[in-house]
Amino acid sequence: MCGIMGYVGHRNVVSMLVDGLRRLEYRGYDSAGIAYFEEGEIEVKRSVGKLSSLEEILPPLPPDSPSGIGHTRWATHGKPSEENAHPHRSGSLVLVHNGIIENYISLKKGLLEEGHEFVSDTDTEVVVHLIDSIYQRGGSLETAVKNALVQMHGSYAICVLSEKDPERMIAVRSGCPLVIGLGKDECFVASDIPAFLSHTREVVYLEDGEIALLSAKGLEVLDFKGARLSKESQKISWNPVMAEKGGYRHFLQKEIHEQPRAIVDTIRGRVAQEEGEVILGAAEINEAVVKRCKRVVLVGCGTSWHAALVGKFLLEEIAGLPVEVDIASEFRYRDPHLSSEDLVIGISQSGETADTLAAIREAKSKNTPTLSICNVVGSSISRETDTVFYTHAGPEISVASTKAFTTQLTALTLLAIHLGRRRAVLSKEKAQEMIHHLILLPKQIEEILRHEARIEDIAKRYFRYRDFLYLARGLLYPVALEGALKLKEISYIHAEGYPAGEMKHGPIALIDENMPVVILATKDKVYGKVISNVMEVKARGGMIISFAEEGDTDLASISDEIFFIPKVSPSLSPILMTIPLQMLAYHISVTRGTDVDQPRNLAKSVTVE
Ligand code: M6R
């Protein structure tokens, strides 16, 4: 985790760093720090807590500095403290790091023997001392960095600055994201694009094993052996306003409201309604892979895993393929049986989740074709899979995933229709009908969003309860999991999602007059059984908050609260049902006064195991 940022150029370095780090805080926010030049010497400022604490100790009139680096931390080695905050220093060098250096203990031992002194518990401090130890023996900083890299094991993105060369900085990527922004007479480096999006859209993605030399004159990229590489820059389409709050109180609320637009962008250019076809374009799967495919394996973490659970229903029913779903962090450890007749699909908003990336690598090591469903263009997962289906949800800043989830579900629906047609198991008429419903979806979401006040009202009545149970069946069961995850991660209320039929096998013991039970139900083949579950909860004094299709008077008559979603085809009900659950979690959290966009202990991209 952690966000790193570097700037070299003509603008005020301190404000550029602070501004960039603010947009990277979603990656970690237990401490922050920056390094810049003041009268030829490097000044380091660090502080525990969020960026606002750091800002309090920064000079009111920042000096002119040719370059600088910054960091916002999510602790791995060493508790959040000023000593453990980055940048770390050794001799004339300062360094920021994202990732983990696995052999830092043995490296530290050698450096201690050489006489180096350490002030933090971090693996990062070892890296700056290692580079410095080599640098002090003579030669260029770039050679010192290169020679240090061969001794380091683990995953990292680092950025180094030397007091001896203030107009240049060096950044390295090996396993953690790093992207370069190119401006006029200036260069940026950051863990993610929003850090510099308001200044440039011209980007170069660093690959693993690449070293970037940045100066106001431009960028040079080398491989770890020092050979010069030629890299193409790309113009990204995100605009800075997309990464701002746009008048909403929180990024989370903004991102919930962006879902109609985000889904339009996921569908855009991918459907031919009259022909009943889904065109994947750049995400097209090789013909031989489709022909050979006997099974799909979906992997992801957190919310993306919930999307995978819905994806199983969609792909099995629409594309007629057997599907397995794995939590990415478990996948490689059970030595999964994989072959070239499988297709492994990694689902990830960030495209940087270490476990999902490792699952993809596991599949590739067994010659299994891979595809990713990903939001962040150019991310590691998108580059390592054979094919990538971008969701185009735009930057998701709030730590809790919202639009990423519903666009993943949209992508999975499109993929299922596409595969169903290519495998000749889905008729043209059925595909036309499904596409028609997909196209209506954004308007239906807008309709739900118009009733936010009703959700706020429910939130105000239930925000004091300590436990919530979310029950649903079939395709809506993963949505119950997702609703519960949203509530627990942003409001810190304990919440569980359960398949409604499982309630009587244990969770029913929890039900009493202090347990709100959220019910998700549409009028499908198990509707009657869900009604029975509701009666069982009521008989034990539990409160019922139902989310149902409009016109469902039966459920309304036995619920304490009811919120209606528009009528929708069954395969799309997970998308619509998710929206009010996101709003419920949001308003409960706002009422409880928690930090909605940056909940405690979490980070947006989990780039460590
Ligand atoms: O970027 P990814 O989709 O791979 O992230 C996976 C999870 O870390 C993520 O969904 C996490 O569970 C969110 N906090 C959920 O809101």
mmCIF file with all atom_site columns, C-alpha atoms and ligand atoms in Angstrom, residues 301-304 348-350 353 399-401 486 489, ligand 1:
data_model
loop_
_atom_site.group_PDB
_atom_site.id
_atom_site.type_symbol
_atom_site.label_atom_id
_atom_site.label_alt_id
_atom_site.label_comp_id
_atom_site.label_asym_id
_atom_site.label_entity_id
_atom_site.label_seq_id
_atom_site.pdbx_PDB_ins_code
_atom_site.Cartn_x
_atom_site.Cartn_y
_atom_site.Cartn_z
_atom_site.occupancy
_atom_site.B_iso_or_equiv
_atom_site.pdbx_formal_charge
_atom_site.auth_seq_id
_atom_site.auth_comp_id
_atom_site.auth_asym_id
_atom_site.auth_atom_id
_atom_site.pdbx_PDB_model_num
ATOM   1  C CA . CYS A 1 301 ? -10.890 -9.981 -3.326 1.00 0.00 ? 301 CYS A CA 1
ATOM   2  C CA . GLY A 1 302 ? -13.445 -8.108 -1.226 1.00 0.00 ? 302 GLY A CA 1
ATOM   3  C CA . THR A 1 303 ? -16.052 -6.396 -3.355 1.00 0.00 ? 303 THR A CA 1
ATOM   4  C CA . SER A 1 304 ? -14.496 -7.810 -6.520 1.00 0.00 ? 304 SER A CA 1
ATOM   5  C CA . SER A 1 348 ? -10.060 -6.008 -9.715 1.00 0.00 ? 348 SER A CA 1
ATOM   6  C CA . GLN A 1 349 ? -10.945 -2.339 -9.601 1.00 0.00 ? 349 GLN A CA 1
ATOM   7  C CA . SER A 1 350 ? -7.388  -1.180 -9.055 1.00 0.00 ? 350 SER A CA 1
ATOM   8  C CA . THR A 1 353 ? -4.345  -6.155 -5.640 1.00 0.00 ? 353 THR A CA 1
ATOM   9  C CA . VAL A 1 399 ? -11.817 3.447  -0.163 1.00 0.00 ? 399 VAL A CA 1
ATOM   10 C CA . ALA A 1 400 ? -15.138 1.597  -0.212 1.00 0.00 ? 400 ALA A CA 1
ATOM   11 C CA . SER A 1 401 ? -15.913 0.319  -3.672 1.00 0.00 ? 401 SER A CA 1
ATOM   12 C CA . LYS A 1 486 ? -20.198 -1.742 2.810  1.00 0.00 ? 486 LYS A CA 1
ATOM   13 C CA . GLU A 1 489 ? -16.194 -1.032 6.446  1.00 0.00 ? 489 GLU A CA 1
HETATM 14 O O1 . M6R B 2 .   ? -8.907  -3.141 -6.446 1.00 0.00 ? 1   M6R B O1 1
HETATM 15 P P1 . M6R B 2 .   ? -9.597  -4.440 -6.146 1.00 0.00 ? 1   M6R B P1 1
HETATM 16 O O2 . M6R B 2 .   ? -10.941 -4.539 -6.730 1.00 0.00 ? 1   M6R B O2 1
HETATM 17 O O3 . M6R B 2 .   ? -8.753  -5.625 -6.499 1.00 0.00 ? 1   M6R B O3 1
HETATM 18 O O4 . M6R B 2 .   ? -9.759  -4.442 -4.571 1.00 0.00 ? 1   M6R B O4 1
HETATM 19 C C1 . M6R B 2 .   ? -10.264 -5.550 -3.905 1.00 0.00 ? 1   M6R B C1 1
HETATM 20 C C2 . M6R B 2 .   ? -10.646 -5.218 -2.494 1.00 0.00 ? 1   M6R B C2 1
HETATM 21 O O5 . M6R B 2 .   ? -9.537  -4.801 -1.758 1.00 0.00 ? 1   M6R B O5 1
HETATM 22 C C3 . M6R B 2 .   ? -11.731 -4.149 -2.415 1.00 0.00 ? 1   M6R B C3 1
HETATM 23 O O6 . M6R B 2 .   ? -12.863 -4.508 -3.146 1.00 0.00 ? 1   M6R B O6 1
HETATM 24 C C4 . M6R B 2 .   ? -12.120 -3.893 -0.945 1.00 0.00 ? 1   M6R B C4 1
HETATM 25 O O7 . M6R B 2 .   ? -12.793 -4.996 -0.423 1.00 0.00 ? 1   M6R B O7 1
HETATM 26 C C5 . M6R B 2 .   ? -12.969 -2.629 -0.816 1.00 0.00 ? 1   M6R B C5 1
HETATM 27 N N1 . M6R B 2 .   ? -12.633 -1.947 0.390  1.00 0.00 ? 1   M6R B N1 1
HETATM 28 C C6 . M6R B 2 .   ? -14.422 -2.884 -0.771 1.00 0.00 ? 1   M6R B C6 1
HETATM 29 O O8 . M6R B 2 .   ? -15.172 -1.744 -0.614 1.00 0.00 ? 1   M6R B O8 1
#
